PDB file of C-alpha atoms and ligand atoms in Angstrom:
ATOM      1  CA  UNK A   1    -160.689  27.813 144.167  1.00 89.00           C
ATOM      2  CA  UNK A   2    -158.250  25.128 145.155  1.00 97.00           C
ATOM      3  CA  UNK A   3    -155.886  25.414 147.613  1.00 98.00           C
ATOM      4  CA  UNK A   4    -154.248  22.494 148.548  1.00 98.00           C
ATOM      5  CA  UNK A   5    -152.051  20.585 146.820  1.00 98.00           C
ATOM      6  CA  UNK A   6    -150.839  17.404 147.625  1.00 98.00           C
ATOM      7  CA  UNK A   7    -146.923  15.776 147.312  1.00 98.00           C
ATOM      8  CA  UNK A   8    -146.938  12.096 147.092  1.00 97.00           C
ATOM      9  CA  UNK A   9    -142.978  11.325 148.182  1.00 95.00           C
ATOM     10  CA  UNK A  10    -143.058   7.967 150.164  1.00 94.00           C
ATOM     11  CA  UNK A  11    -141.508   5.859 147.095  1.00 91.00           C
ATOM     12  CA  UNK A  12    -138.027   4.093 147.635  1.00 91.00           C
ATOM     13  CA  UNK A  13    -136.600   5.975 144.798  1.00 92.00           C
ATOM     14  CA  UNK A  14    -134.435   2.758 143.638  1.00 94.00           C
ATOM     15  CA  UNK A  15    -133.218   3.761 140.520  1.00 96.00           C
ATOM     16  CA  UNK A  16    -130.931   6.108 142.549  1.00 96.00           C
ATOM     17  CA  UNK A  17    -129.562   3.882 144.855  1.00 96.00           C
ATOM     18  CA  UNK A  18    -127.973   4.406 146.772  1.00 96.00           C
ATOM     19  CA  UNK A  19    -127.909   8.168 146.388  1.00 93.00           C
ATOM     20  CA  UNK A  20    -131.397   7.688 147.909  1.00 92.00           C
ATOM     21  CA  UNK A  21    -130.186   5.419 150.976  1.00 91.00           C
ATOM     22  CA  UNK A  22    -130.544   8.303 153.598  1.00 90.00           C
ATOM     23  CA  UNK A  23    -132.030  10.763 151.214  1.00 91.00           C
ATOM     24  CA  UNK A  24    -134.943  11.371 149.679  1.00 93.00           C
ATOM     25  CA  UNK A  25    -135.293  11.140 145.884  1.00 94.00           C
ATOM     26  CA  UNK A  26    -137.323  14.646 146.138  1.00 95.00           C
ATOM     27  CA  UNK A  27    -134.283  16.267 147.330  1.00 96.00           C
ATOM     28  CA  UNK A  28    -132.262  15.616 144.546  1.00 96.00           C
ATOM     29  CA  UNK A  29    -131.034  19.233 143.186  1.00 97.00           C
ATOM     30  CA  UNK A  30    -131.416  20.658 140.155  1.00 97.00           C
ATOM     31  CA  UNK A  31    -128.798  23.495 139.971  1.00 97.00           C
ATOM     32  CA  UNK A  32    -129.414  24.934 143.196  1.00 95.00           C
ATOM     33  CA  UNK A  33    -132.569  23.567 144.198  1.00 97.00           C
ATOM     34  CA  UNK A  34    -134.295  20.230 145.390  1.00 98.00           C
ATOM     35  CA  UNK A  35    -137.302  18.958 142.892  1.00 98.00           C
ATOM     36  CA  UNK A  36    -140.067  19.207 145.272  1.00 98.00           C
ATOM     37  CA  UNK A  37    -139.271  22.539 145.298  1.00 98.00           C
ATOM     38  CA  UNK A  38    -139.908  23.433 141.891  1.00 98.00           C
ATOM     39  CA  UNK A  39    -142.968  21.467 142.417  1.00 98.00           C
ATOM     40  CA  UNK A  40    -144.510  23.732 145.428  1.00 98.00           C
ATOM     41  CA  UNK A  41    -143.417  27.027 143.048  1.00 97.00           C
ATOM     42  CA  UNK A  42    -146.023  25.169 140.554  1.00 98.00           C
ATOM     43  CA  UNK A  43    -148.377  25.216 143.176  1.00 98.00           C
ATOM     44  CA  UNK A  44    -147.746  28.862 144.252  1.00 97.00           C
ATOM     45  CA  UNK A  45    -147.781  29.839 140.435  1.00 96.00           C
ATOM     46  CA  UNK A  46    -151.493  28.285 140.478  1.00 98.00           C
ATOM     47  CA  UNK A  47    -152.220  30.267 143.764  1.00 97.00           C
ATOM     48  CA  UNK A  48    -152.104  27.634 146.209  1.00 98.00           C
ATOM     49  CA  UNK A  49    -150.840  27.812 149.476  1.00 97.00           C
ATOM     50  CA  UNK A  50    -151.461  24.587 151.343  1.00 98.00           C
ATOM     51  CA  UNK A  51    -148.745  22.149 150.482  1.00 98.00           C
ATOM     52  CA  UNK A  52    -149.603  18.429 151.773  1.00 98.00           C
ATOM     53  CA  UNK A  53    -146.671  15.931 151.805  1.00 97.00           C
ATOM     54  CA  UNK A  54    -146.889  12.631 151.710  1.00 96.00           C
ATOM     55  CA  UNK A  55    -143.724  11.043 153.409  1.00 94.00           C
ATOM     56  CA  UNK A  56    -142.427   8.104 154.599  1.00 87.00           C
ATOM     57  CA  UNK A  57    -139.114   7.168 156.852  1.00 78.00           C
ATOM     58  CA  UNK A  58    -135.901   8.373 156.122  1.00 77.00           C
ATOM     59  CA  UNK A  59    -137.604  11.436 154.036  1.00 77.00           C
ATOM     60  CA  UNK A  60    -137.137  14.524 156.947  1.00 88.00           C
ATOM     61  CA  UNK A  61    -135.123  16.212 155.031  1.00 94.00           C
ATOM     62  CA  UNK A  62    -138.187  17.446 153.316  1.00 96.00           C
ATOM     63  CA  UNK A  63    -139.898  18.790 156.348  1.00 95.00           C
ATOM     64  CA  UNK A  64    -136.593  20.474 157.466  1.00 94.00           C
ATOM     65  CA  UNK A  65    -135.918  21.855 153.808  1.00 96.00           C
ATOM     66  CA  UNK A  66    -139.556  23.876 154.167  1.00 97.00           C
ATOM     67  CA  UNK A  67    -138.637  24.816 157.564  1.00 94.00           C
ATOM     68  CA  UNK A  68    -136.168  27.994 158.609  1.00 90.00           C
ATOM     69  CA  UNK A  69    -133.231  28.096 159.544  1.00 88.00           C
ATOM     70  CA  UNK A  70    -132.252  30.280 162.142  1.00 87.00           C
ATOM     71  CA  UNK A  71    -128.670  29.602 162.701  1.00 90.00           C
ATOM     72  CA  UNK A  72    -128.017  29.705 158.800  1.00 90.00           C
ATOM     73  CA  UNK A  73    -130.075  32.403 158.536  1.00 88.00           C
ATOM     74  CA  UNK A  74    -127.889  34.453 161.445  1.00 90.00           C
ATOM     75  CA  UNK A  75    -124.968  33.701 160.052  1.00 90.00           C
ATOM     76  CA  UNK A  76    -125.582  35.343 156.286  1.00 91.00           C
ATOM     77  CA  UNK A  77    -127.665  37.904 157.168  1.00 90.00           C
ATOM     78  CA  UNK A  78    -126.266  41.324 155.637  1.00 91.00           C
ATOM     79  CA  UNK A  79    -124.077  38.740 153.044  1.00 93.00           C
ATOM     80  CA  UNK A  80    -123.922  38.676 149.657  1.00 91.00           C
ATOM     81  CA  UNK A  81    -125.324  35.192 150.104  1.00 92.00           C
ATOM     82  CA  UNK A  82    -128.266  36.492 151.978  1.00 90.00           C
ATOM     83  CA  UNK A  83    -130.085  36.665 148.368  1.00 91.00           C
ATOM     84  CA  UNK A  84    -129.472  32.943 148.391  1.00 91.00           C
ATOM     85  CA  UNK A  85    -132.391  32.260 150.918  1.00 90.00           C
ATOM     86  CA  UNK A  86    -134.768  34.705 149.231  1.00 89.00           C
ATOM     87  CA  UNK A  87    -137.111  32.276 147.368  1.00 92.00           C
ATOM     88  CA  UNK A  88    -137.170  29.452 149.967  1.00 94.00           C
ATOM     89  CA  UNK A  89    -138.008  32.272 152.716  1.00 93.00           C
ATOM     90  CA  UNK A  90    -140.706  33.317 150.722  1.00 94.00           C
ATOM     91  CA  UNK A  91    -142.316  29.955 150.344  1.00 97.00           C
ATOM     92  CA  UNK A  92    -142.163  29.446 154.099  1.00 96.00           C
ATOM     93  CA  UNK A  93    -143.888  32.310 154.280  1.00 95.00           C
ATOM     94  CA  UNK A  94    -146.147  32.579 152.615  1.00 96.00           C
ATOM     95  CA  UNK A  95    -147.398  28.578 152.410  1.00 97.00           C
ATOM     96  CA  UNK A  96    -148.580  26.092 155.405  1.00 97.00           C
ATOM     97  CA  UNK A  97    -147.143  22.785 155.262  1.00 97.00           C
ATOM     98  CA  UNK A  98    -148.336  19.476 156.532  1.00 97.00           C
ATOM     99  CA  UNK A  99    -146.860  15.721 156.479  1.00 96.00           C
ATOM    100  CA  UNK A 100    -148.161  12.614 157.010  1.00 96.00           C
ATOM    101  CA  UNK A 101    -146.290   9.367 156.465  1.00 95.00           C
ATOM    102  CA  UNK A 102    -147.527   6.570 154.471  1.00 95.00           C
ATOM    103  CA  UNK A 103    -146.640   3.618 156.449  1.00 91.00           C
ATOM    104  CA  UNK A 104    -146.122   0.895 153.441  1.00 91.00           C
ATOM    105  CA  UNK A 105    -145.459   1.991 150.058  1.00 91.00           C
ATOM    106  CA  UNK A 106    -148.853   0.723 148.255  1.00 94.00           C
ATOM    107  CA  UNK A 107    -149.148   2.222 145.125  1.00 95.00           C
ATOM    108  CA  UNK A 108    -149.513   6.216 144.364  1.00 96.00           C
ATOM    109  CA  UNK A 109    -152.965   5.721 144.448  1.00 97.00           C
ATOM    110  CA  UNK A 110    -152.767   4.279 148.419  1.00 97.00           C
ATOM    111  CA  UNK A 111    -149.981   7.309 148.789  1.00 97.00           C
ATOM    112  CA  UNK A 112    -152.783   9.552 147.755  1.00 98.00           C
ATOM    113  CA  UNK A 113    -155.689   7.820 149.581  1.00 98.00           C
ATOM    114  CA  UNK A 114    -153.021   8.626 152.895  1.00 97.00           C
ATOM    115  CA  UNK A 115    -153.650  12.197 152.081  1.00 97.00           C
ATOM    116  CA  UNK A 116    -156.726  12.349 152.522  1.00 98.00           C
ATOM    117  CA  UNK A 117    -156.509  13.630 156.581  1.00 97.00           C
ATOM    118  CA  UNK A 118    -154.452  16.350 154.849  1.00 97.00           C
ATOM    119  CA  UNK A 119    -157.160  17.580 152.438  1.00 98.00           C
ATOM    120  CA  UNK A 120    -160.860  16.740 153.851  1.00 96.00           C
ATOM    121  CA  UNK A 121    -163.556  17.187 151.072  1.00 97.00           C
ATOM    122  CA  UNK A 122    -162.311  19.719 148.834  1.00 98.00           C
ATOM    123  CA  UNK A 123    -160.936  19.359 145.207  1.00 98.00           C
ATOM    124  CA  UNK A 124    -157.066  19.324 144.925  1.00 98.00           C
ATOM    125  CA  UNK A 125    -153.943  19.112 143.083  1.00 98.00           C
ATOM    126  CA  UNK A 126    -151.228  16.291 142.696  1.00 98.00           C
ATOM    127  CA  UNK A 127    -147.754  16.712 142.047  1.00 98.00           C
ATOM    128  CA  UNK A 128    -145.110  13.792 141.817  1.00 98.00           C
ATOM    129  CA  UNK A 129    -142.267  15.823 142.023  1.00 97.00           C
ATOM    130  CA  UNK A 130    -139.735  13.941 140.036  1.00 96.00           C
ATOM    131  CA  UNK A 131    -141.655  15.003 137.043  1.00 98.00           C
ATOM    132  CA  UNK A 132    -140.188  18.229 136.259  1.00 98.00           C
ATOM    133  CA  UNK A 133    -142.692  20.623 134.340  1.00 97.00           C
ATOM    134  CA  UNK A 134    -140.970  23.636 132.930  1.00 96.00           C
ATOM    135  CA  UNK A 135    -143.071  25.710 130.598  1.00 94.00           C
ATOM    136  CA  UNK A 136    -142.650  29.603 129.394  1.00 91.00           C
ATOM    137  CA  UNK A 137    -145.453  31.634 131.287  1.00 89.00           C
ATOM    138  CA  UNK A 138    -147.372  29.546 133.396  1.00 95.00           C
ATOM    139  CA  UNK A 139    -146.852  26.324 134.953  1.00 97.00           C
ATOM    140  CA  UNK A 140    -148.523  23.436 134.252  1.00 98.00           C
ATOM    141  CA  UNK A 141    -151.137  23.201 137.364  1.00 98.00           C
ATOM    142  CA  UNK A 142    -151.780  26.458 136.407  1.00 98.00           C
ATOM    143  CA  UNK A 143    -153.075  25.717 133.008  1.00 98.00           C
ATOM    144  CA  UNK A 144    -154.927  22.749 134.835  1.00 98.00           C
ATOM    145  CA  UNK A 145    -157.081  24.650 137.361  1.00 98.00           C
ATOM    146  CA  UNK A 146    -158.124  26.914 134.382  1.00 97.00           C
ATOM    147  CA  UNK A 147    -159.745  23.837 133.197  1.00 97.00           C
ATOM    148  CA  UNK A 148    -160.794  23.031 136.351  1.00 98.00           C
ATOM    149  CA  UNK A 149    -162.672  25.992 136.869  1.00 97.00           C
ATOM    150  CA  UNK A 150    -164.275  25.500 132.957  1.00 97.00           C
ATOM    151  CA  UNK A 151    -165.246  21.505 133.761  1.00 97.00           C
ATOM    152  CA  UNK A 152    -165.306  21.233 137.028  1.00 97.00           C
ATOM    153  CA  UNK A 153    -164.026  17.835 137.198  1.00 98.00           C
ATOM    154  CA  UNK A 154    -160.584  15.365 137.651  1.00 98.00           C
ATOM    155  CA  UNK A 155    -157.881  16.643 135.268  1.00 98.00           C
ATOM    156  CA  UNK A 156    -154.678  14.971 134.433  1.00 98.00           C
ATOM    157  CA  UNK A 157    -152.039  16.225 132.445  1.00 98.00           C
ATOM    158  CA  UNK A 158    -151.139  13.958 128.897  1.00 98.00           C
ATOM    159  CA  UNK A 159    -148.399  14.161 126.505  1.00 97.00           C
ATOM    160  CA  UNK A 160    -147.405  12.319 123.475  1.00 96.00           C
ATOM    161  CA  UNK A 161    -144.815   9.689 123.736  1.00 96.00           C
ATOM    162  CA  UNK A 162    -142.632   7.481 121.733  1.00 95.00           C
ATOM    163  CA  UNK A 163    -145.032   4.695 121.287  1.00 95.00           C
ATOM    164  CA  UNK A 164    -142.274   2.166 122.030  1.00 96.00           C
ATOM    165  CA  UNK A 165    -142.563   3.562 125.939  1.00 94.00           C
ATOM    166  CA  UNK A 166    -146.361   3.004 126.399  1.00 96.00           C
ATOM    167  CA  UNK A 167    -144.886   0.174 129.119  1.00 95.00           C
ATOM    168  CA  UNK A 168    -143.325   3.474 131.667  1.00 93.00           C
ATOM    169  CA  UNK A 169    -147.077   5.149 131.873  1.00 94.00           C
ATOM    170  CA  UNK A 170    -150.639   5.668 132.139  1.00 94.00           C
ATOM    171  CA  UNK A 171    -151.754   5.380 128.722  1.00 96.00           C
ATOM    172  CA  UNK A 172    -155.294   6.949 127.716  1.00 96.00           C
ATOM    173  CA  UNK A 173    -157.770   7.365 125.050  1.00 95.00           C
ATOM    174  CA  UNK A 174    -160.623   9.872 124.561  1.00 96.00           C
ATOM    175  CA  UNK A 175    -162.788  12.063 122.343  1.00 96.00           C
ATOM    176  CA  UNK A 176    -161.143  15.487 121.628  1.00 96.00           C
ATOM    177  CA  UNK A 177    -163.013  18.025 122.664  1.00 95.00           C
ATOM    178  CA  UNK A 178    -160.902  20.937 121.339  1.00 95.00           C
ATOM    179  CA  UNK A 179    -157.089  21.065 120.526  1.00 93.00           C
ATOM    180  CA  UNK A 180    -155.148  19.108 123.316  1.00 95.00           C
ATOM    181  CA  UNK A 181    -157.957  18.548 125.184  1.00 97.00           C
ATOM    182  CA  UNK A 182    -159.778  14.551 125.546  1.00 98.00           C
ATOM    183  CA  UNK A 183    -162.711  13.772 127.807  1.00 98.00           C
ATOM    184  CA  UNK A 184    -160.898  10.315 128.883  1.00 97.00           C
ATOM    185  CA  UNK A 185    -163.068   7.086 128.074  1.00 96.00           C
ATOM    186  CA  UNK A 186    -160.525   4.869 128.679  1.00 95.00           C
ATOM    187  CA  UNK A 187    -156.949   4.667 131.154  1.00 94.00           C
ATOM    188  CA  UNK A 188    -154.855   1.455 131.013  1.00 93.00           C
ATOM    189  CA  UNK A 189    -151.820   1.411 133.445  1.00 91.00           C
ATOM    190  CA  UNK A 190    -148.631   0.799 131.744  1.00 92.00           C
ATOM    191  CA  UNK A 191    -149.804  -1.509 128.327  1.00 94.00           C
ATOM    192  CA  UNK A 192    -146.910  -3.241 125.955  1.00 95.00           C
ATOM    193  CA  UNK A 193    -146.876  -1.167 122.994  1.00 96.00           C
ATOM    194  CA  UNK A 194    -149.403  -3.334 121.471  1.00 95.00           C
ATOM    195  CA  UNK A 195    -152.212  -3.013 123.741  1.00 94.00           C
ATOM    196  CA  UNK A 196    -151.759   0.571 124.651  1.00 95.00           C
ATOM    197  CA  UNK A 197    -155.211   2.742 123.062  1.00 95.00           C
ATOM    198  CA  UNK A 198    -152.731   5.704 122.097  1.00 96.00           C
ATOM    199  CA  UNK A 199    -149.297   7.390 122.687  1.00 96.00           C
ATOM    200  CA  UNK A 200    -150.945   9.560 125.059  1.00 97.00           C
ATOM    201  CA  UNK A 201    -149.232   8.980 128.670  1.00 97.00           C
ATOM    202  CA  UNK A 202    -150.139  11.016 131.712  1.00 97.00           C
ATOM    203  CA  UNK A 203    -147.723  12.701 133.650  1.00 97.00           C
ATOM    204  CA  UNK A 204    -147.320  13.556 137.240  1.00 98.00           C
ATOM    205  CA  UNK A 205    -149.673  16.240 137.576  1.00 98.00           C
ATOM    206  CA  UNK A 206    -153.448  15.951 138.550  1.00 98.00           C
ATOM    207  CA  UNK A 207    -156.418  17.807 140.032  1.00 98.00           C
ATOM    208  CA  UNK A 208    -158.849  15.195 141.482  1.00 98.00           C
ATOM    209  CA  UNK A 209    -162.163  15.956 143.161  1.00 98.00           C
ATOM    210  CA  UNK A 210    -162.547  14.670 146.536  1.00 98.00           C
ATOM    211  CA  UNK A 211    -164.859  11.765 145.489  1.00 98.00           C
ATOM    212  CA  UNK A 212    -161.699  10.418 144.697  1.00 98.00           C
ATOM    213  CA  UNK A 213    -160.906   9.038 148.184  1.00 98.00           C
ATOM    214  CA  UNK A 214    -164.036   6.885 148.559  1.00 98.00           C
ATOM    215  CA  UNK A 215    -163.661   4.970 145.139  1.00 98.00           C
ATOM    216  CA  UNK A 216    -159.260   4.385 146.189  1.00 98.00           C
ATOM    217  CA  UNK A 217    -160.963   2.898 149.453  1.00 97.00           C
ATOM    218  CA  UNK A 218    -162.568   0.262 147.350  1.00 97.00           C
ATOM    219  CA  UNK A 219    -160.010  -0.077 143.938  1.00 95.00           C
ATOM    220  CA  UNK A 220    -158.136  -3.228 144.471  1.00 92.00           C
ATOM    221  CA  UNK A 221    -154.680  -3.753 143.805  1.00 91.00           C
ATOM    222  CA  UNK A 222    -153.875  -3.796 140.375  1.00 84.00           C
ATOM    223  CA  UNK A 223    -151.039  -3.591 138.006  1.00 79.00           C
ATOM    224  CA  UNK A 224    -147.526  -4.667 139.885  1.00 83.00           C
ATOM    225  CA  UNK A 225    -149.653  -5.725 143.146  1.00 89.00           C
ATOM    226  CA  UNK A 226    -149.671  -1.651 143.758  1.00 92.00           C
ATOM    227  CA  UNK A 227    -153.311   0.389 144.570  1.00 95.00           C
ATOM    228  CA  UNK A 228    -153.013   2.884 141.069  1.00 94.00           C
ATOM    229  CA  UNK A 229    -154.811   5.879 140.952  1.00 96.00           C
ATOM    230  CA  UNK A 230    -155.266   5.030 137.124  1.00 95.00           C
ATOM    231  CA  UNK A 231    -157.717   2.415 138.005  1.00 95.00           C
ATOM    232  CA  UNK A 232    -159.752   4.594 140.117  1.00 96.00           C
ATOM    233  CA  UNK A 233    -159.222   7.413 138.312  1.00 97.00           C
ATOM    234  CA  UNK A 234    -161.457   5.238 135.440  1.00 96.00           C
ATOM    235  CA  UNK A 235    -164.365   5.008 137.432  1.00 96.00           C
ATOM    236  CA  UNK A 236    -164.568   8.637 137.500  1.00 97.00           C
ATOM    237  CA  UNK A 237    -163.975   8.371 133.699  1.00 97.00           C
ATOM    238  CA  UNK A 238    -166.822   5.743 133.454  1.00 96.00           C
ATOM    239  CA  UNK A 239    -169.343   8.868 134.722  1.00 96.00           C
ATOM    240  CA  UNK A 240    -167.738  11.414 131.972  1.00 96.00           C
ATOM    241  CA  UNK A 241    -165.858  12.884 134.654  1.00 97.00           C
ATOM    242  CA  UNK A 242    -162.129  12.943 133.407  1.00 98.00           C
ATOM    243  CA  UNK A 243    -160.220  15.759 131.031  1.00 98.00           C
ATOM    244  CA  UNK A 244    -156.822  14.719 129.783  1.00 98.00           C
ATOM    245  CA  UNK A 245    -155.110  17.466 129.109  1.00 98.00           C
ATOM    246  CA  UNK A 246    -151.622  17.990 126.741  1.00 97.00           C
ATOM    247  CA  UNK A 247    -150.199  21.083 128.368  1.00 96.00           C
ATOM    248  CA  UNK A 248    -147.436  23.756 127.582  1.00 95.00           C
ATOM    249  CA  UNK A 249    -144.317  23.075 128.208  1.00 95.00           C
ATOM    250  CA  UNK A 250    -141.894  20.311 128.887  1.00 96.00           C
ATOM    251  CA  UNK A 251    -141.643  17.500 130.893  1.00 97.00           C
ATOM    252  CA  UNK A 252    -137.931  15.754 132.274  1.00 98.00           C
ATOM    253  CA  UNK A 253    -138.493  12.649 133.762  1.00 97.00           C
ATOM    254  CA  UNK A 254    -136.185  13.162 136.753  1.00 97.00           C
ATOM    255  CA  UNK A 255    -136.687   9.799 138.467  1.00 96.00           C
ATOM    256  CA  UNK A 256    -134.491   8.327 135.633  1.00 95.00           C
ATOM    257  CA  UNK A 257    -130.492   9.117 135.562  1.00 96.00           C
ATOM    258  CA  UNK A 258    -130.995  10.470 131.646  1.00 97.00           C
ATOM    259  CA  UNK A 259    -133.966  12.685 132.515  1.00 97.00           C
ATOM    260  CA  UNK A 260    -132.128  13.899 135.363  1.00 98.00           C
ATOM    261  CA  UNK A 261    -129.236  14.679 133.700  1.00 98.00           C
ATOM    262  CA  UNK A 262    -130.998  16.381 130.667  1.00 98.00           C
ATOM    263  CA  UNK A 263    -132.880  18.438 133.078  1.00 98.00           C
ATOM    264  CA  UNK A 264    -129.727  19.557 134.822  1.00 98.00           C
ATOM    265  CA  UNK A 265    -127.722  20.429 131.545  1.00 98.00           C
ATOM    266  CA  UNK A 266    -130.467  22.375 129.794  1.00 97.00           C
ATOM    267  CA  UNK A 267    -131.229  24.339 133.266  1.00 97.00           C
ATOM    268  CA  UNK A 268    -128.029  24.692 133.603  1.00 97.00           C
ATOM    269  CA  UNK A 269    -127.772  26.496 129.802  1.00 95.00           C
ATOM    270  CA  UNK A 270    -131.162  28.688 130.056  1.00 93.00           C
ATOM    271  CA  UNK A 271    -130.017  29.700 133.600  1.00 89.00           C
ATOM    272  CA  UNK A 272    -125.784  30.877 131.609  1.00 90.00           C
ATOM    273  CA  UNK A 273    -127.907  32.343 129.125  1.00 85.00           C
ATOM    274  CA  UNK A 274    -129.600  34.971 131.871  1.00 75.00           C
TER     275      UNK A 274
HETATM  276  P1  LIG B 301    -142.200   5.843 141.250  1.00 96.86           P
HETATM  277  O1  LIG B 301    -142.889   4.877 140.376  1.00 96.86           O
HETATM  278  O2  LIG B 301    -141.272   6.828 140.599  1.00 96.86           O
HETATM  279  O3  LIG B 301    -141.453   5.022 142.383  1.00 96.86           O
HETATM  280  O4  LIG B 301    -143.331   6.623 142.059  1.00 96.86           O
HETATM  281  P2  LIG B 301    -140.273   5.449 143.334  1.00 96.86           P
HETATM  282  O5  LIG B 301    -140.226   4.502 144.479  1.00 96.86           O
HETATM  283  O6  LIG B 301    -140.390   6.899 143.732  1.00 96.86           O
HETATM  284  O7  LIG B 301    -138.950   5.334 142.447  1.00 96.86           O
HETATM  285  P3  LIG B 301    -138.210   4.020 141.850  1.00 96.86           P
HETATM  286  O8  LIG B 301    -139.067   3.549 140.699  1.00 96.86           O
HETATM  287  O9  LIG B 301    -138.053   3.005 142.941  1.00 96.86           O
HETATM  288  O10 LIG B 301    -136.880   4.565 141.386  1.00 96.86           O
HETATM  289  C1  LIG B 301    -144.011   7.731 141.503  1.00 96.86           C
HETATM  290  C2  LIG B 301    -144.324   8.731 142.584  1.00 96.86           C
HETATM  291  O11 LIG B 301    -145.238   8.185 143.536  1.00 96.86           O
HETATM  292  C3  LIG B 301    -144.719   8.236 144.847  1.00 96.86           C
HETATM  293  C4  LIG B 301    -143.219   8.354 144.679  1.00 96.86           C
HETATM  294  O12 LIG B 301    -142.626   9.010 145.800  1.00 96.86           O
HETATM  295  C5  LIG B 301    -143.102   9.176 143.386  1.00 96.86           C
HETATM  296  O13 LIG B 301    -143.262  10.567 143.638  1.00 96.86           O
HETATM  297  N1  LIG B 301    -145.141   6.995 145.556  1.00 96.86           N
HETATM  298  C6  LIG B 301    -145.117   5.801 144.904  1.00 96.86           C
HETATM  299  C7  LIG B 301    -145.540   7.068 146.872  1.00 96.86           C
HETATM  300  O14 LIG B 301    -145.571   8.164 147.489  1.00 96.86           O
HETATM  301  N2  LIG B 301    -145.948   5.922 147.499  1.00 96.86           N
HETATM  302  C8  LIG B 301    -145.952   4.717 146.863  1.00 96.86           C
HETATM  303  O15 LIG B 301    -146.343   3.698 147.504  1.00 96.86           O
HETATM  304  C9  LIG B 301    -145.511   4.649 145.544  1.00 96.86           C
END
């Protein structure tokens, strides 16, 4: 069973600047609601309940978001707006919610590696809440720990890409095992079109096992001077021990303006057409 599932949010978020001076990229909304939001509703839709976030300065918004607020709270209570507060009252409720901050911003696989007070020696999930999974039924991590449970081993989630972007992922190749589903032989972090192994890129969702912690301690800096989780994710791969998976559903990439902006449109038109 896994249970926790770890929030890597530490990064600078420059590409919003300076939205993101004083606030964190995670908060942007999407209608109504911040990303890492929809992020720990993933998590709840995949039964977990212990949400670890990994923060940095400038990013309490977050901790205050998943916090309640009594004076708010007072003042709609018996509202119309009252409805408002429902979700976010549940999550409180029914989750547990740690922080800790990741003093210099190393890499997600360092970010991750920081988390590791948070989740001891137990597998876990990874969501980088600017990728924005929204699939009919259930969510993405859901689909994952399903896998989990059949392989018991690190899962990422893959999908197909123009093969002109190879250069904004993790790009990996592996032997299908069944429709959508790789055992991952090789990971190369962000290849030029003409070195990337396929169009297969992985996204911002992951279940790792815990081993994972010992090989970040020794994975060197790599691509961009950054500690990436793709490199140690590949000595796991090395053993057998990886499962790409191409899930259902989509993907917006909301740490750019256009995926942002495409995400918030096409909410915006399921949510009219309710
Ligand atoms: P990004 O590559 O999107 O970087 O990180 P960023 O800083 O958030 O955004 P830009 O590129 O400057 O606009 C991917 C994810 O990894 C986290 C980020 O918070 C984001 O969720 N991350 C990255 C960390 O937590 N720590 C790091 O050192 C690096």
């Amino acid at each position: 069973m896994i249970r926790k599932c770890l929030f890597p949010a530490a990064g600078y978020g420059t590409r919003f600047l300076p939205m993101t001076k004083a606030i964190p990229k995670e908060m942007l909304p999407i209608l109504t609601k911040p990303l890492i939001q929809y992020g720990v509703e993933e998590a709840m839709n995949a039964r977990m309940n212990t949400m670890a976030m990994i923060t940095g300065r400038g990013k309490r918004a977050i901790a205050d978001h998943f916090d309640i607020s009594y004076e708010l709270e007072h003042q709609i209570r018996g509202t119309e707006k009252e409805k408002m507060l429902a979700d976010i009252r549940d999550i409180i409720d029914t989750c547990t919610f740690s922080y800790t901050r990741q003093a210099e911003m190393l890499g997600l696989g360092h970010a991750i590696l920081t988390g590791e007070t948070l989740i001891g020696n137990e597998p876990f999930a990874v969501v980088l809440a600017d990728d924005l999974c929204i699939c009919e039924g259930e969510g993405v991590l859901a689909q994952m720990v399903k896998l989990y449970n059949e392989y018991q081993c690190s899962i990422i989630a893959i999908e197909e890409v123009d093969p002109s972007h190879t250069n904004k992922y993790g790009i990996i190749a592996g032997e299908a095992i069944s429709e959508g589903i790789y055992r991952v032989h090789t990971m190369v972090e962000k290849p030029a079109p003409e070195n990337a192994p396929s169009n297969l890129a992985i996204i911002g969702r992951y279940i790792l096992t815990p081993d994972i912690f010992e090989i970040l301690r020794q994975t060197k800096p790599g691509k961009g001077g950054e500690i990436q989780i793709t490199d140690a994710l590949m000595e796991q791969a090395r053993e057998g021990k990886v499962i790409a998976y191409r899930f259902r559903g989509k993907r917006y990439d909301c740490g750019s303006i256009d995926g942002y902006v495409q995400a918030t449109i096409e909410l915006y038109e399921k949510e009219k057409q309710v």
